[in-house]
Amino acid sequence: MAKQAPQSDPAQDAPRVSAPQHAAAGLPAVGHSLRMATEQMGPLRTLATLSKVNQPDGFDCPGCAWPEPGKTHAAEFCENGAKAVAEEATERRITSAFFAEHSVAELAERSGYWLGQQGRLTEPMLLDEGATHYVPVSWESAFAIVAEELKALDTPDGAAFYTSGRTSNEAAFAYQLFARQLGTNNLPDCSNMCHESSGSALTETLGVGKGSVSLKDLYQADLIIVAGQNPGTNHPRMLSALERAKRAGAKIVSVNPLPEAGLERFKNPQNARGLAGHGTKLTDLFLQIRLGGDLALFRALNQLLLATEGAVDHEFIAEHCLGFEKFAAEAASTDRAEVLAATGLPEEQIEELARLVLGSQKIIVCWAMGLTQHKHAVPTIREVVNFLLLRGNVGRPGAGVCPVRGHSNVQGDRTMGIFERPSTAFLDALGAEFDFEPPREHGFDAVDTIRAMRDGKVKVFFAMGGNFVHASPDTAVTEAAMRRCRLTVHVSTKLNRSHVVTGSRALILPTLGRTDRDRSATGEQFVTVEDSMGMVHSSRGGLRPPSAELLSEVAIVCRLARAALGPENPVPWEDFADSYDTIRDRIARVVPGFADFNTKVRAPGGFALPHGPRDSRTFPTHTGKANFTVNELTAPEVPTGRLLLQTLRSHDQYNTTIYGLDDRYRGITGGRRVVLVNPADAAELGLTEGAYVDLVGEWKDGIERRAPHFKVVHYPVARGGAAAYYPETNVLVPLDSTADISNTPTSKAVVIRFEADSGPTR
């Protein structure tokens, strides 16, 4: 039997600290996975559910977007995937009695961890204007309330429709169609806050804002550079792919301000070597780079390649690229001292990496938010592309760009049209298919949505999944903006902070999860997702839903659309809700690469979407070629006595979902309010290990942003930097401190000072 949800909120201000680990997974990961799963689901449900994760006849893990191999293992999940599944398939339930017992004000004093541990939501709930408690509401009344508020807006742009990356392709397509039928492109999504910099840079340079490699390419690579990413915690199944690549002869380079256990050594729990042996040493070269120094590192590599006879693939460049001469002149003139200062690396290490590059024909660069959440994130990724283009490492087996996405369908949602700046071609196809004129004016992304709510321009905020309040920057500003709305609506499986920071009225609409069986009027349905490498496959839950009251995301969108747009709207919303095949038929006619969608997705493993740069070395950029770029070499300015903070996840965490209060690999247990500081920096700043301090953000607007009561942990962080967990430190990230071009919050580059501890907080 699964354990009951905790009734008291565990203290989070007394973490214990031990030495960090130097290997990931192994028996401890197996034990931890099973313990957390059985606590939430019980033993029989655990076995039945985990056996279907990432299987051809099962459901796609909600934990990350890493692709499945062609032949799946019997246990095709990782420790964090097991936690994600357990959180969704839990036997704990939240009913109306829970909301009658707890006021919204009381729930607002609870931690996000406690809220998430209460279980699955089971019925629609309404917080009416002036009310203190959520109360049950019928689905018909809920849809009528949303329709009423939408119709009362002066303009459709007074509404914003947010999407979390777990939304299926079918739900996402219907959702964006509804928003555009309503008349707005206000479709912010979680990608705006994470990988928007990747999409911006790759679209400009290669013409496709996605990765260009497959799992097969990883297995064929000579050299894999993993920059600004921690797969041991954030994408653990990636370690299996790196292990296979390593055993095939690949060299692996890790570029990170922190040493990460998973990239040091991997104890694969699916083989004897990992369970009983020493596992596999993954990293051949670790470059402990300063925060924000990645652009300088790749510039240095490019300078060395240009100066080495025979290192540059001039034939590829002449046939497929533009802008080489300007780029080469800029790179050749780079000041070496400036590079060394920005990276914090000894010249010998950069030269060692250059030797590995020169000895490799097939190179892949992987990255995540360590590269994307800086002011100069887009130029950094453009410089990565320059590096790969120099030796023809795009469109070659075993080579290419590999941005590793987080949510399991965040890439698919963008493919389906969840984008505030849609292309003309997409809108033309959508309008032709549904015989209407879609809005053409660009909408609000995530940051601009917060600004618009703050300024009273957006009055209705509708979220399809996610935890917008806790995922967003500048927590106080975001919460105040949310409270200015007339109506806030959240389609959710579980309770989170966003449900207790509300507009004048608020709705919680409970939905099916990935693990749940989805039945409609025409029978059992399945959905589809797109992984990080452009593979589209099906996902079919098998568990009885937690409540007969739950609707699927597709059904919620379609019923809301009919209520808001009226009976005269010609879109067949009822058909869409009854049979997802009818949605897929429309997707096939609107979205490139989805022809014969219903047939192809029923094949085991699904199908790969076309990718011009990868498939045929064709580059659909504005020039028709792959574009070299000139990128200004910059580094964050950090005043004396300050450090540059990066926010990161703990190991017991997936985005804003907190599974527990431990970070096993970093040696932190029982709490989350810790700040990791290099011992040498700590000595200079007088930060005694174990002392408590307040973190105070500094930015040009002069506003004080404070995160109180953090325990100082001396840790091998790169000099000049510090690290602490989000969402607790999102309060320090200024709303207007964003990446150039992509408008992504600069969560990996927050200037902080340390002040005397002001005491514990929620």
PDB file of C-alpha atoms in Angstrom, residues 547-640:
ATOM      1  CA  SER A 547     -11.221   9.922 -10.849  1.00  0.00           C
ATOM      2  CA  ALA A 548     -14.110   9.542 -13.259  1.00  0.00           C
ATOM      3  CA  GLU A 549     -14.224  13.357 -13.315  1.00  0.00           C
ATOM      4  CA  LEU A 550     -10.952  13.745 -15.188  1.00  0.00           C
ATOM      5  CA  LEU A 551     -10.834  14.833 -18.814  1.00  0.00           C
ATOM      6  CA  SER A 552      -7.942  14.503 -21.230  1.00  0.00           C
ATOM      7  CA  GLU A 553      -6.088  17.628 -22.318  1.00  0.00           C
ATOM      8  CA  VAL A 554      -7.593  17.193 -25.787  1.00  0.00           C
ATOM      9  CA  ALA A 555     -11.119  17.011 -24.395  1.00  0.00           C
ATOM     10  CA  ILE A 556     -10.560  20.074 -22.209  1.00  0.00           C
ATOM     11  CA  VAL A 557      -9.300  22.150 -25.141  1.00  0.00           C
ATOM     12  CA  CYS A 558     -12.062  21.037 -27.481  1.00  0.00           C
ATOM     13  CA  ARG A 559     -14.905  21.553 -25.023  1.00  0.00           C
ATOM     14  CA  LEU A 560     -13.542  24.947 -24.024  1.00  0.00           C
ATOM     15  CA  ALA A 561     -13.173  25.952 -27.675  1.00  0.00           C
ATOM     16  CA  ARG A 562     -16.784  25.101 -28.375  1.00  0.00           C
ATOM     17  CA  ALA A 563     -17.957  27.053 -25.304  1.00  0.00           C
ATOM     18  CA  ALA A 564     -15.821  30.103 -26.136  1.00  0.00           C
ATOM     19  CA  LEU A 565     -16.182  30.169 -29.926  1.00  0.00           C
ATOM     20  CA  GLY A 566     -19.830  29.176 -30.068  1.00  0.00           C
ATOM     21  CA  PRO A 567     -21.858  26.578 -31.993  1.00  0.00           C
ATOM     22  CA  GLU A 568     -21.327  28.380 -35.293  1.00  0.00           C
ATOM     23  CA  ASN A 569     -17.555  27.855 -35.262  1.00  0.00           C
ATOM     24  CA  PRO A 570     -16.904  25.371 -38.105  1.00  0.00           C
ATOM     25  CA  VAL A 571     -13.969  23.498 -36.527  1.00  0.00           C
ATOM     26  CA  PRO A 572     -15.183  19.953 -35.653  1.00  0.00           C
ATOM     27  CA  TRP A 573     -14.174  20.168 -31.989  1.00  0.00           C
ATOM     28  CA  GLU A 574     -16.486  17.304 -30.987  1.00  0.00           C
ATOM     29  CA  ASP A 575     -14.900  14.997 -33.591  1.00  0.00           C
ATOM     30  CA  PHE A 576     -11.444  15.964 -32.357  1.00  0.00           C
ATOM     31  CA  ALA A 577     -12.360  15.080 -28.765  1.00  0.00           C
ATOM     32  CA  ASP A 578     -13.943  11.776 -29.786  1.00  0.00           C
ATOM     33  CA  SER A 579     -11.119  10.548 -32.040  1.00  0.00           C
ATOM     34  CA  TYR A 580      -7.544  11.800 -31.985  1.00  0.00           C
ATOM     35  CA  ASP A 581      -7.055  10.258 -35.422  1.00  0.00           C
ATOM     36  CA  THR A 582      -9.128  13.141 -36.799  1.00  0.00           C
ATOM     37  CA  ILE A 583      -6.674  15.638 -35.278  1.00  0.00           C
ATOM     38  CA  ARG A 584      -3.712  13.728 -36.689  1.00  0.00           C
ATOM     39  CA  ASP A 585      -5.299  13.826 -40.153  1.00  0.00           C
ATOM     40  CA  ARG A 586      -5.404  17.625 -39.935  1.00  0.00           C
ATOM     41  CA  ILE A 587      -1.854  17.826 -38.581  1.00  0.00           C
ATOM     42  CA  ALA A 588      -0.751  15.771 -41.596  1.00  0.00           C
ATOM     43  CA  ARG A 589      -2.124  18.443 -43.922  1.00  0.00           C
ATOM     44  CA  VAL A 590      -0.722  21.434 -42.017  1.00  0.00           C
ATOM     45  CA  VAL A 591       2.651  20.506 -40.519  1.00  0.00           C
ATOM     46  CA  PRO A 592       5.549  19.515 -42.826  1.00  0.00           C
ATOM     47  CA  GLY A 593       6.886  16.014 -42.250  1.00  0.00           C
ATOM     48  CA  PHE A 594       3.618  14.550 -40.943  1.00  0.00           C
ATOM     49  CA  ALA A 595       2.151  13.172 -44.161  1.00  0.00           C
ATOM     50  CA  ASP A 596       0.376   9.856 -43.514  1.00  0.00           C
ATOM     51  CA  PHE A 597       0.716  10.586 -39.794  1.00  0.00           C
ATOM     52  CA  ASN A 598      -1.822   8.031 -38.566  1.00  0.00           C
ATOM     53  CA  THR A 599      -0.143   5.184 -40.410  1.00  0.00           C
ATOM     54  CA  LYS A 600       3.480   6.061 -39.654  1.00  0.00           C
ATOM     55  CA  VAL A 601       3.003   6.657 -35.941  1.00  0.00           C
ATOM     56  CA  ARG A 602       1.473   3.209 -35.481  1.00  0.00           C
ATOM     57  CA  ALA A 603       4.745   1.573 -36.519  1.00  0.00           C
ATOM     58  CA  PRO A 604       6.913   0.458 -33.573  1.00  0.00           C
ATOM     59  CA  GLY A 605       9.270   3.279 -32.666  1.00  0.00           C
ATOM     60  CA  GLY A 606       7.375   5.832 -34.770  1.00  0.00           C
ATOM     61  CA  PHE A 607       9.152   7.878 -37.432  1.00  0.00           C
ATOM     62  CA  ALA A 608      11.821  10.561 -37.887  1.00  0.00           C
ATOM     63  CA  LEU A 609      10.877  14.042 -38.990  1.00  0.00           C
ATOM     64  CA  PRO A 610      12.806  15.411 -41.987  1.00  0.00           C
ATOM     65  CA  HIS A 611      15.794  17.636 -41.209  1.00  0.00           C
ATOM     66  CA  GLY A 612      17.409  19.296 -44.206  1.00  0.00           C
ATOM     67  CA  PRO A 613      20.878  19.971 -42.744  1.00  0.00           C
ATOM     68  CA  ARG A 614      21.115  16.391 -41.460  1.00  0.00           C
ATOM     69  CA  ASP A 615      19.452  14.551 -44.332  1.00  0.00           C
ATOM     70  CA  SER A 616      20.814  16.307 -47.407  1.00  0.00           C
ATOM     71  CA  ARG A 617      23.007  19.210 -46.311  1.00  0.00           C
ATOM     72  CA  THR A 618      20.337  21.643 -47.420  1.00  0.00           C
ATOM     73  CA  PHE A 619      19.977  24.687 -45.201  1.00  0.00           C
ATOM     74  CA  PRO A 620      16.603  26.495 -45.197  1.00  0.00           C
ATOM     75  CA  THR A 621      18.041  29.742 -43.810  1.00  0.00           C
ATOM     76  CA  HIS A 622      17.294  33.210 -45.144  1.00  0.00           C
ATOM     77  CA  THR A 623      20.389  32.847 -47.376  1.00  0.00           C
ATOM     78  CA  GLY A 624      19.795  29.247 -48.418  1.00  0.00           C
ATOM     79  CA  LYS A 625      23.198  28.310 -46.966  1.00  0.00           C
ATOM     80  CA  ALA A 626      24.659  27.493 -43.572  1.00  0.00           C
ATOM     81  CA  ASN A 627      25.722  30.817 -42.095  1.00  0.00           C
ATOM     82  CA  PHE A 628      28.956  31.559 -40.300  1.00  0.00           C
ATOM     83  CA  THR A 629      28.481  34.400 -37.820  1.00  0.00           C
ATOM     84  CA  VAL A 630      30.623  37.035 -36.138  1.00  0.00           C
ATOM     85  CA  ASN A 631      30.016  37.056 -32.390  1.00  0.00           C
ATOM     86  CA  GLU A 632      31.317  39.633 -29.969  1.00  0.00           C
ATOM     87  CA  LEU A 633      33.487  38.075 -27.277  1.00  0.00           C
ATOM     88  CA  THR A 634      31.938  39.125 -23.973  1.00  0.00           C
ATOM     89  CA  ALA A 635      32.061  37.985 -20.374  1.00  0.00           C
ATOM     90  CA  PRO A 636      29.750  38.850 -17.450  1.00  0.00           C
ATOM     91  CA  GLU A 637      30.939  41.769 -15.359  1.00  0.00           C
ATOM     92  CA  VAL A 638      31.149  40.828 -11.684  1.00  0.00           C
ATOM     93  CA  PRO A 639      32.170  43.534  -9.179  1.00  0.00           C
ATOM     94  CA  THR A 640      34.721  42.799  -6.484  1.00  0.00           C
TER      95      THR A 640
END
